[in-house]
N, CA, C and O of each residue as an XYZ file, in Angstrom:
468
protein
N      51.083    -21.664    -25.539
C      50.168    -20.679    -24.945
C      51.058    -19.752    -25.088
O      52.267    -19.803    -24.865
N      50.400    -18.883    -25.476
C      50.518    -17.342    -25.147
C      50.959    -16.498    -23.898
O      49.785    -16.172    -24.070
N      51.402    -15.882    -22.926
C      51.200    -15.472    -21.786
C      50.836    -13.675    -22.297
O      51.563    -12.807    -22.782
N      49.595    -13.687    -21.967
C      49.221    -11.969    -22.326
C      49.836    -11.099    -20.950
O      49.476    -11.455    -19.827
N      50.772     -9.953    -21.122
C      51.651     -9.484    -20.207
C      50.063     -8.274    -19.830
O      49.568     -7.738    -20.822
N      49.549     -8.025    -18.704
C      48.565     -7.311    -18.484
C      49.106     -5.931    -17.449
O      49.543     -5.878    -16.300
N      48.860     -5.030    -18.373
C      49.283     -3.385    -17.871
C      48.719     -3.458    -16.480
O      47.633     -4.013    -16.314
N      49.449     -2.882    -15.361
C      48.379     -2.363    -14.052
C      48.894     -1.106    -14.070
O      50.029     -0.678    -14.280
N      47.729     -0.531    -13.782
C      47.226      0.685    -13.843
C      48.669      1.758    -12.674
O      49.298      1.443    -11.663
N      48.646      2.544    -13.205
C      49.325      3.797    -12.788
C      49.504      4.375    -11.601
O      48.773      5.362    -11.677
N      50.043      4.390    -10.484
C      50.089      4.748     -9.310
C      49.256      6.189     -9.401
O      49.437      6.979    -10.327
N      48.528      6.370     -8.554
C      47.197      7.970     -8.647
C      48.264      8.688     -7.891
O      48.764      8.433     -6.796
N      48.494      9.671     -8.763
C      49.237     11.055     -7.668
C      47.692     12.004     -6.446
O      46.490     12.237     -6.572
N      48.548     12.189     -5.609
C      47.898     12.792     -4.178
C      46.569     13.455     -5.120
O      46.775     13.991     -6.209
N      45.621     13.365     -4.703
C      44.549     14.573     -5.382
C      44.788     16.621     -4.842
O      44.937     16.922     -3.658
N      44.776     17.212     -5.462
C      45.925     18.415     -4.805
C      44.349     19.600     -3.965
O      43.601     20.352     -4.589
N      44.354     19.356     -2.673
C      43.356     19.975     -1.868
C      43.228     22.245     -2.224
O      43.879     23.266     -2.004
N      41.933     21.799     -2.862
C      41.514     23.030     -3.367
C      41.141     23.794     -1.819
O      40.866     23.195     -0.779
N      41.224     25.272     -2.017
C      41.188     26.108     -0.770
C      40.376     26.014     -0.235
O      39.740     24.964     -0.139
N      40.086     27.112      0.331
C      38.509     26.974      0.943
C      38.242     28.246      0.157
O      39.061     28.884     -0.504
N      36.682     28.557      0.381
C      36.330     29.961     -0.829
C      36.358     30.807     -0.078
O      35.982     30.439      1.035
N      36.715     32.112     -0.161
C      36.546     33.223      0.372
C      35.533     34.030      0.134
O      35.440     34.684     -0.905
N      34.481     34.060      1.308
C      33.491     35.146      0.923
C      33.397     36.415     -0.193
O      34.263     37.261      0.026
N      32.912     36.582     -0.831
C      32.784     37.642     -1.810
C      31.167     38.598     -1.588
O      30.025     38.287     -1.929
N      31.659     39.753     -0.928
C      31.087     41.127     -0.935
C      29.730     41.028     -1.804
O      28.583     40.979     -1.359
N      30.104     41.013     -3.019
C      29.183     41.408     -4.256
C      27.926     39.355     -4.384
O      26.772     38.976     -4.587
N      28.640     39.070     -4.228
C      27.202     38.002     -3.683
C      26.187     37.483     -2.875
O      25.243     36.694     -2.932
N      27.013     38.586     -1.742
C      26.569     38.322     -0.689
C      25.499     39.433     -0.648
O      24.877     39.505      0.412
N      25.050     40.658     -2.005
C      23.976     42.108     -1.540
C      23.272     41.200     -2.850
O      22.729     42.089     -3.505
N      22.949     39.606     -3.716
C      21.859     39.240     -4.004
C      20.575     39.192     -2.912
O      20.478     39.310     -1.690
N      19.581     38.940     -4.101
C      18.832     38.413     -2.626
C      18.214     37.656     -2.191
O      17.129     37.959     -2.689
N      18.055     36.920     -1.661
C      17.286     35.591     -1.293
C      16.736     34.490     -2.198
O      15.683     34.705     -2.798
N      17.178     33.684     -2.296
C      15.907     33.609     -3.519
C      14.562     32.729     -2.686
O      14.696     32.218     -1.574
N      13.517     32.704     -3.352
C      12.600     32.173     -2.967
C      11.963     30.576     -2.741
O      12.439     29.717     -3.483
N      10.952     30.166     -1.789
C      11.508     29.317     -0.869
C      10.491     28.220     -2.535
O       9.665     28.565     -3.379
N      11.116     27.078     -2.261
C      10.358     26.009     -3.355
C       8.710     25.333     -2.360
O       8.433     24.740     -1.317
N       8.009     25.957     -3.601
C       6.385     25.852     -3.388
C       6.717     24.124     -2.939
O       7.331     23.221     -3.506
N       5.977     24.224     -1.651
C       5.448     22.253     -0.869
C       4.652     21.680     -2.329
O       3.714     22.135     -2.983
N       5.617     20.325     -2.495
C       5.054     19.270     -3.371
C       3.517     18.906     -2.880
O       2.953     18.851     -1.787
N       3.131     18.685     -4.276
C       1.257     17.771     -3.387
C       1.625     16.859     -2.738
O       2.732     16.338     -2.882
N       1.025     16.608     -2.159
C       1.079     15.144     -1.419
C       0.581     14.407     -2.609
O      -0.123     14.811     -3.534
N       1.334     12.704     -2.283
C       1.124     11.645     -3.577
C      -0.360     10.734     -3.119
O      -0.844     10.320     -2.066
N      -0.685     10.714     -4.412
C      -2.198     10.019     -4.452
C      -1.491      9.087     -3.448
O      -0.260      9.068     -3.443
N      -2.373      8.114     -2.380
C      -2.010      6.307     -2.610
C      -2.496      5.353     -4.011
O      -3.354      5.887     -4.715
N      -2.169      4.464     -4.289
C      -2.565      3.594     -5.461
C      -3.460      3.320     -5.437
O      -3.928      3.658     -4.350
N      -4.257      2.768     -6.103
C      -6.154      1.561     -5.791
C      -4.532      0.106     -5.784
O      -3.415     -0.049     -6.279
N      -5.462     -0.558     -4.903
C      -5.023     -2.244     -4.568
C      -5.011     -2.481     -5.554
O      -5.661     -1.772     -6.323
N      -4.422     -3.364     -5.949
C      -4.140     -4.609     -6.616
C      -5.992     -6.166     -6.923
O      -6.533     -7.173     -6.467
N      -6.043     -5.124     -8.002
C      -7.211     -5.417     -8.589
C      -7.496     -7.335     -9.132
O      -6.689     -7.950     -9.830
N      -8.772     -7.911     -8.603
C      -8.270     -9.416     -8.563
C      -9.601    -10.473     -9.232
O     -10.137    -11.407     -8.638
N      -9.813    -10.124    -10.217
C     -10.744    -11.192    -10.644
C     -11.310    -12.236     -9.951
O     -10.506    -12.541     -9.070
N     -12.528    -13.117     -9.884
C     -12.884    -13.674     -9.556
C     -14.997    -14.172     -9.291
O     -16.070    -13.586     -9.150
N     -14.532    -15.380     -9.360
C     -16.028    -16.005    -10.083
C     -17.013    -16.300     -8.947
O     -16.320    -16.322     -7.929
N     -18.494    -16.575     -8.570
C     -18.986    -16.672     -7.516
C     -20.842    -17.039     -8.293
O     -21.411    -16.516     -9.251
N     -21.475    -18.615     -6.919
C     -22.326    -18.121     -7.182
C     -22.919    -17.468     -6.711
O     -22.099    -16.674     -6.252
N     -24.443    -16.933     -6.249
C     -25.391    -16.906     -5.441
C     -26.512    -17.539     -5.899
O     -26.430    -18.177     -6.949
N     -27.947    -17.455     -5.069
C     -28.952    -17.785     -5.502
C     -30.029    -16.039     -5.976
O     -29.769    -14.902     -5.584
N     -30.770    -16.322     -6.567
C     -31.038    -15.294     -7.819
C     -31.533    -13.891     -6.616
O     -31.003    -12.791     -6.775
N     -32.657    -14.123     -5.368
C     -33.157    -13.357     -4.794
C     -31.427    -12.700     -4.398
O     -31.256    -11.627     -4.978
N     -30.362    -13.081     -3.672
C     -29.514    -12.291     -3.878
C     -28.978    -11.129     -4.724
O     -28.622    -10.025     -4.311
N     -28.986    -11.607     -6.049
C     -29.219    -11.084     -7.060
C     -30.129    -10.256     -7.167
O     -29.543     -9.173     -7.138
N     -31.157    -10.080     -7.269
C     -32.160     -9.586     -7.012
C     -31.948     -8.424     -5.622
O     -32.298     -7.297     -5.976
N     -31.693     -8.450     -4.857
C     -31.265     -7.422     -3.220
C     -30.722     -6.331     -4.590
O     -31.145     -5.264     -5.034
N     -29.517     -7.295     -4.962
C     -28.273     -6.064     -6.228
C     -28.950     -5.160     -6.918
O     -28.916     -3.939     -7.069
N     -29.572     -6.057     -7.300
C     -30.510     -4.988     -8.606
C     -31.594     -3.693     -7.868
O     -32.107     -2.762     -8.490
N     -31.741     -4.007     -6.272
C     -32.499     -3.024     -6.045
C     -31.564     -2.231     -5.763
O     -31.648     -1.128     -6.304
N     -30.674     -2.416     -5.083
C     -29.542     -1.267     -3.822
C     -28.910     -0.240     -5.706
O     -28.545      0.935     -5.710
N     -28.981     -1.222     -7.108
C     -28.863     -0.599     -7.703
C     -29.385      0.344     -8.093
O     -28.749      1.212     -8.692
N     -31.269      0.475     -7.756
C     -32.104      1.335     -8.649
C     -31.863      2.286     -7.783
O     -31.495      3.371     -8.232
N     -32.063      2.047     -5.809
C     -31.846      2.944     -5.101
C     -30.405      4.092     -5.168
O     -30.310      5.060     -4.415
N     -29.739      3.856     -5.850
C     -28.159      4.223     -5.714
C     -28.946      5.375     -7.334
O     -28.909      6.592     -7.153
N     -29.416      4.982     -8.389
C     -30.281      5.792     -9.464
C     -30.791      6.815     -9.095
O     -30.683      7.839     -9.769
N     -31.374      6.784     -8.097
C     -32.508      7.210     -7.544
C     -31.848      8.283     -6.636
O     -32.509      9.223     -6.194
N     -30.516      8.118     -6.366
C     -30.087      9.194     -6.099
C     -28.885      9.807     -6.884
O     -28.030     10.439     -6.264
N     -28.777      9.585     -8.624
C     -28.536     10.474     -9.166
C     -26.464      9.842     -9.434
O     -25.570     10.452    -10.020
N     -26.388      8.162     -8.561
C     -25.231      7.865     -7.985
C     -25.070      6.603     -8.660
O     -25.263      5.594     -7.981
N     -24.720      6.459     -9.996
C     -25.449      4.806    -10.471
C     -24.276      3.943    -10.590
O     -23.301      4.563    -11.016
N     -24.062      2.705    -10.348
C     -22.950      2.133     -9.628
C     -23.124      0.543     -9.938
O     -24.250      0.106    -10.176
N     -21.697     -0.530     -9.928
C     -21.716     -0.865    -10.202
C     -22.218     -2.535     -9.462
O     -22.607     -2.655     -8.301
N     -22.103     -3.526    -10.321
C     -22.383     -4.924     -8.819
C     -21.760     -4.564     -7.755
O     -22.273     -4.091     -6.741
N     -19.979     -4.899     -8.068
C     -19.427     -5.038     -7.855
C     -18.912     -3.790     -6.557
O     -18.025     -4.159     -5.788
N     -19.241     -2.992     -6.457
C     -19.176     -1.482     -6.216
C     -20.581     -1.851     -4.262
O     -20.505     -1.572     -3.066
N     -21.632     -2.613     -5.229
C     -22.008     -2.728     -4.157
C     -22.103     -4.028     -2.685
O     -22.583     -4.357     -1.600
N     -21.329     -4.270     -3.651
C     -20.604     -6.203     -3.127
C     -19.390     -5.292     -2.530
O     -18.994     -5.843     -1.503
N     -18.795     -4.328     -2.745
C     -17.613     -4.525     -1.725
C     -18.213     -2.850     -1.251
O     -17.210     -2.142     -1.167
N     -19.406     -2.077     -0.948
C     -19.654     -1.854     -0.187
C     -20.492     -2.610      1.392
O     -20.445     -2.433      2.609
N     -21.017     -3.261      0.672
C     -21.658     -4.674      2.091
C     -20.775     -5.553      2.951
O     -21.085     -6.092      4.014
N     -19.146     -5.624      2.040
C     -18.211     -5.959      2.680
C     -18.076     -4.467      3.620
O     -18.953     -4.257      4.458
N     -17.710     -4.138      3.563
C     -17.443     -2.604      4.530
C     -18.446     -3.028      5.561
O     -18.214     -3.756      6.526
N     -19.539     -2.504      5.249
C     -20.207     -2.910      5.735
C     -20.765     -3.814      7.040
O     -21.416     -3.464      8.025
N     -20.137     -5.368      6.555
C     -19.768     -6.610      7.085
C     -19.049     -6.287      8.502
O     -19.461     -6.499      9.643
N     -17.751     -5.662      8.020
C     -17.236     -5.504      8.821
C     -16.395     -4.633      9.996
O     -15.392     -4.680     10.708
N     -18.036     -3.469      9.521
C     -18.273     -2.577     10.544
C     -19.039     -3.493     12.449
O     -18.906     -3.449     13.672
N     -19.777     -4.161     11.362
C     -20.743     -5.497     12.485
C     -20.205     -5.904     13.556
O     -19.088     -6.342     13.279
N     -20.442     -5.990     14.715
C     -19.884     -7.026     15.942
C     -19.727     -8.092     15.693
O     -20.665     -8.269     14.915
N     -19.026     -9.376     15.786
C     -19.316    -10.121     15.870
C     -20.216    -11.248     15.509
O     -20.245    -12.256     14.803
N     -20.838    -10.660     16.234
C     -22.520    -11.866     17.054
C     -23.594    -11.040     15.789
O     -24.402    -11.748     15.187
N     -23.533     -9.935     15.558
C     -23.692     -9.674     13.916
C     -24.508    -10.342     13.118
O     -25.663    -10.623     12.798
N     -22.345    -10.579     12.789
C     -22.652    -10.921     11.605
C     -22.538    -12.504     11.557
O     -22.806    -13.075     10.500
N     -22.143    -13.234     12.688
C     -22.234    -14.949     12.942
C     -23.548    -15.000     12.920
O     -23.936    -16.128     12.617
N     -24.831    -13.854     13.218
C     -26.633    -14.221     12.949
C     -25.750    -14.211     11.645
O     -25.060    -15.144     11.235
N     -25.925    -12.860     11.026
C     -26.240    -12.981      9.172
C     -25.340    -14.272      8.414
O     -25.475    -14.361      7.193
N     -24.770    -14.896      8.847
C     -24.221    -15.764      8.269
C     -24.842    -16.957      8.437
O     -24.921    -17.735      7.487
N     -25.502    -17.341      9.985
C     -26.147    -18.910      9.782
C     -27.122    -18.373      8.759
O     -27.254    -19.046      7.736
N     -28.158    -16.730      8.942
C     -29.156    -17.026      8.998
C     -29.212    -17.480      6.898
O     -30.285    -17.895      6.461
N     -28.670    -17.409      6.457
C     -28.182    -17.897      4.855
C     -29.011    -19.364      4.827
O     -29.195    -20.357      5.530
N     -29.431    -18.724      3.343
C     -29.409    -20.296      2.924
C     -28.457    -21.740      2.537
O     -28.669    -22.028      1.360
N     -27.831    -22.364      2.960
C     -27.231    -22.582      2.093
C     -27.968    -23.133      0.476
O     -29.156    -23.123      0.155
N     -26.421    -23.713     -0.552
C     -26.667    -23.737     -1.354
C     -25.045    -24.622     -2.188
O     -23.888    -24.340     -1.879
N     -25.421    -25.579     -3.142
C     -24.677    -26.037     -3.419
C     -23.187    -25.343     -3.790
O     -23.173    -24.139     -4.049
N     -22.083    -26.021     -3.810
C     -20.492    -25.239     -3.966
C     -20.501    -25.820     -6.018
O     -20.763    -26.896     -6.554
N     -20.072    -24.441     -6.580
C     -19.842    -24.875     -7.836
C     -20.379    -24.234     -8.418
O     -20.889    -23.185     -8.023
N     -20.444    -24.934    -10.159
C     -21.420    -23.466    -10.866
C     -22.184    -24.408    -10.991
O     -21.951    -25.616    -11.041
N     -23.488    -23.620    -11.063
C     -24.690    -24.685    -11.605
C     -24.383    -25.156    -13.293
O     -23.498    -24.818    -14.079
N     -25.675    -26.183    -13.429
C     -25.212    -27.312    -14.739
C     -25.965    -25.980    -15.698
O     -27.049    -25.647    -15.217
N     -25.567    -25.216    -16.917
C     -26.588    -25.222    -17.732
C     -27.396    -26.066    -18.167
O     -27.257    -27.263    -18.421
N     -28.730    -25.005    -18.283
C     -30.056    -25.656    -18.392
C     -30.391    -25.222    -20.245
O     -31.436    -25.586    -20.785
């Protein structure tokens, strides 16, 4: 086996010290720069969207349709997901007792997907 000689880096010379700058009277006469414009506030990113599916009785889908029709009367068409999201925010604002009463008042449904007819 041959030994390969590795060159060691040469010792570095000390860096020269720069003399401090002397104020230039001509430079002092320049007009001051205008302040930079303020940066616009950053817009918050939309939260990550999650796709999911669920089963609801037909009367609940009918309620969503009626709410969508009401929104069209206000000239603000909405999607089903927007109706459900708004309902979640409204539920969150209610007291625990009211939310519990609403949840216990729901008719139970079978879990899972309904069988295709």
